[in-house]
PDB file of C-alpha atoms in Angstrom:
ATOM      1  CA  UNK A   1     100.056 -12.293-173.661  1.00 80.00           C
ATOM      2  CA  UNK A   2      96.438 -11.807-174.790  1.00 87.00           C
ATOM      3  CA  UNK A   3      96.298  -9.760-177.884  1.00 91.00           C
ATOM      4  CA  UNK A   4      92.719  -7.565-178.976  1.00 89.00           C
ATOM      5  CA  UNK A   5      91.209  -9.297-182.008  1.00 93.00           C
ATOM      6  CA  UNK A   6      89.755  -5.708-183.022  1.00 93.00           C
ATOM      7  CA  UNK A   7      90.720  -2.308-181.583  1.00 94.00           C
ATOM      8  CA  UNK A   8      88.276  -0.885-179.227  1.00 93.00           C
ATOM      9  CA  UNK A   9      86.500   2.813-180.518  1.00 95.00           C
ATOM     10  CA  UNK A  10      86.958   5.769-178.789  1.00 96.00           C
ATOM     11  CA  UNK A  11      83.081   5.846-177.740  1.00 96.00           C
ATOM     12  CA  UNK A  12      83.311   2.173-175.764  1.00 95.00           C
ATOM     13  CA  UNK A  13      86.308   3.026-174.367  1.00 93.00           C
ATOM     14  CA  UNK A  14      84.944   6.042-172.866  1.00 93.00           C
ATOM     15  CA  UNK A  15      81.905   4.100-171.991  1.00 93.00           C
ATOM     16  CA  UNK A  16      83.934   1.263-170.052  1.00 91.00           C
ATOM     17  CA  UNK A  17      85.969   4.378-168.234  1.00 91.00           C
ATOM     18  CA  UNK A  18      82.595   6.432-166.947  1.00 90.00           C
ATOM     19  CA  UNK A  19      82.242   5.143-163.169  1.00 88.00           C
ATOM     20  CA  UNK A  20      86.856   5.701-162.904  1.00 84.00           C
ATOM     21  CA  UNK A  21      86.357   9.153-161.086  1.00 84.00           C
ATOM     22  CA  UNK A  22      88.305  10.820-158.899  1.00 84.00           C
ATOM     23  CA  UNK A  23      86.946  12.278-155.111  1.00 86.00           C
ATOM     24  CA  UNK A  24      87.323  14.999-153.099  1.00 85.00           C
ATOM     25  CA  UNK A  25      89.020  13.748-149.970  1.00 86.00           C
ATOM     26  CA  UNK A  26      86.776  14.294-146.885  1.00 92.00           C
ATOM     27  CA  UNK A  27      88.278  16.470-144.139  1.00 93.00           C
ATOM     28  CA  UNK A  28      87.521  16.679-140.684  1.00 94.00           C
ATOM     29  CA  UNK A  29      87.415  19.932-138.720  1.00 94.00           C
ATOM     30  CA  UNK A  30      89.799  19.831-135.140  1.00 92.00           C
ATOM     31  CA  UNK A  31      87.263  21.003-132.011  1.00 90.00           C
ATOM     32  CA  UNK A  32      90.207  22.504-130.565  1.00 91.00           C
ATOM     33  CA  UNK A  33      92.169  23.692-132.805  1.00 91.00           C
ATOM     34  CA  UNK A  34      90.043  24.302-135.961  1.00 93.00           C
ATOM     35  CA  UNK A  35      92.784  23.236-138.377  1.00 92.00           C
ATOM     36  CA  UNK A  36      91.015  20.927-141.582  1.00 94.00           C
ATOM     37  CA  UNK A  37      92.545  17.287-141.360  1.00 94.00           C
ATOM     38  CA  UNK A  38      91.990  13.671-142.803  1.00 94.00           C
ATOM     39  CA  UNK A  39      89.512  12.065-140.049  1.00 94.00           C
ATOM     40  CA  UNK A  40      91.095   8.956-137.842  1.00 94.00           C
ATOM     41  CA  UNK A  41      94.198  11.291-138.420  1.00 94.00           C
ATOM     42  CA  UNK A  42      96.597  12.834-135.972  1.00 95.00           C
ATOM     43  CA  UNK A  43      97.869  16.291-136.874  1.00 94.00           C
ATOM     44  CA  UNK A  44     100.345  19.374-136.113  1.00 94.00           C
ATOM     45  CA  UNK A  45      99.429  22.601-135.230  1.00 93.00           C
ATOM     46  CA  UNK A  46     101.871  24.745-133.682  1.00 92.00           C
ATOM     47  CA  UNK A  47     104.108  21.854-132.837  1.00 91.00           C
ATOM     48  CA  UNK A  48     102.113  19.994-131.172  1.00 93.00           C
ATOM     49  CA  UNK A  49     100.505  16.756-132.220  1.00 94.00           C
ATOM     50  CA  UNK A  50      96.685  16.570-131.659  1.00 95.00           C
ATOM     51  CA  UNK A  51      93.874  13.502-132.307  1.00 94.00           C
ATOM     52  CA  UNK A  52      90.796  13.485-131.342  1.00 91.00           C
ATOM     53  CA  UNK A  53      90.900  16.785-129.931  1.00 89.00           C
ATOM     54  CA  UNK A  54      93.661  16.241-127.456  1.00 92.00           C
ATOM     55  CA  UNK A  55      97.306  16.478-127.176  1.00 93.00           C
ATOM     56  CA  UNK A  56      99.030  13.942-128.138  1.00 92.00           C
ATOM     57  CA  UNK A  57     102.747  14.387-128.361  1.00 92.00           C
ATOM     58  CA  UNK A  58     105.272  18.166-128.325  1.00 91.00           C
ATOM     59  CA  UNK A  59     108.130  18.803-130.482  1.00 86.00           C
ATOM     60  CA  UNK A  60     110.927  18.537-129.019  1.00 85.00           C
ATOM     61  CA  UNK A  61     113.096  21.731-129.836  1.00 76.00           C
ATOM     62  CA  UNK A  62     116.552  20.967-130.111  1.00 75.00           C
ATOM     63  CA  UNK A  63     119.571  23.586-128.829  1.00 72.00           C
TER      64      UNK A  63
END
């Protein structure tokens, strides 16, 4: 394995790490339900599934 001739300082270190950022993930707002979700997502509300708006899928409800 490749060994470092001479150990880095803090300050280029810091330098080479400056763009590594984390983001904010982007949500998307449901038309028809108003629930907050990851866009090009389906999600649940209420049991049902919905994407794009419409219904997708119902839980089932087991007895």
């Amino acid at each position: 394995m490749a060994h470092p001739k001479r150990k880095i300082s803090r300050t280029r270190r810091d330098k080479r790490r400056t763009h590594k950022k984390g983001t904010a993930k982007l949500l998307a707002i449901c038309p028809t339900t108003g629930e907050a979700h990851l866009p090009h997502r389906a999600h649940w509300h209420e049991g049902k599934l919905y994407y794009k708006g419409n219904v997708v899928m119902e839980k089932e409800v087991l007895v």
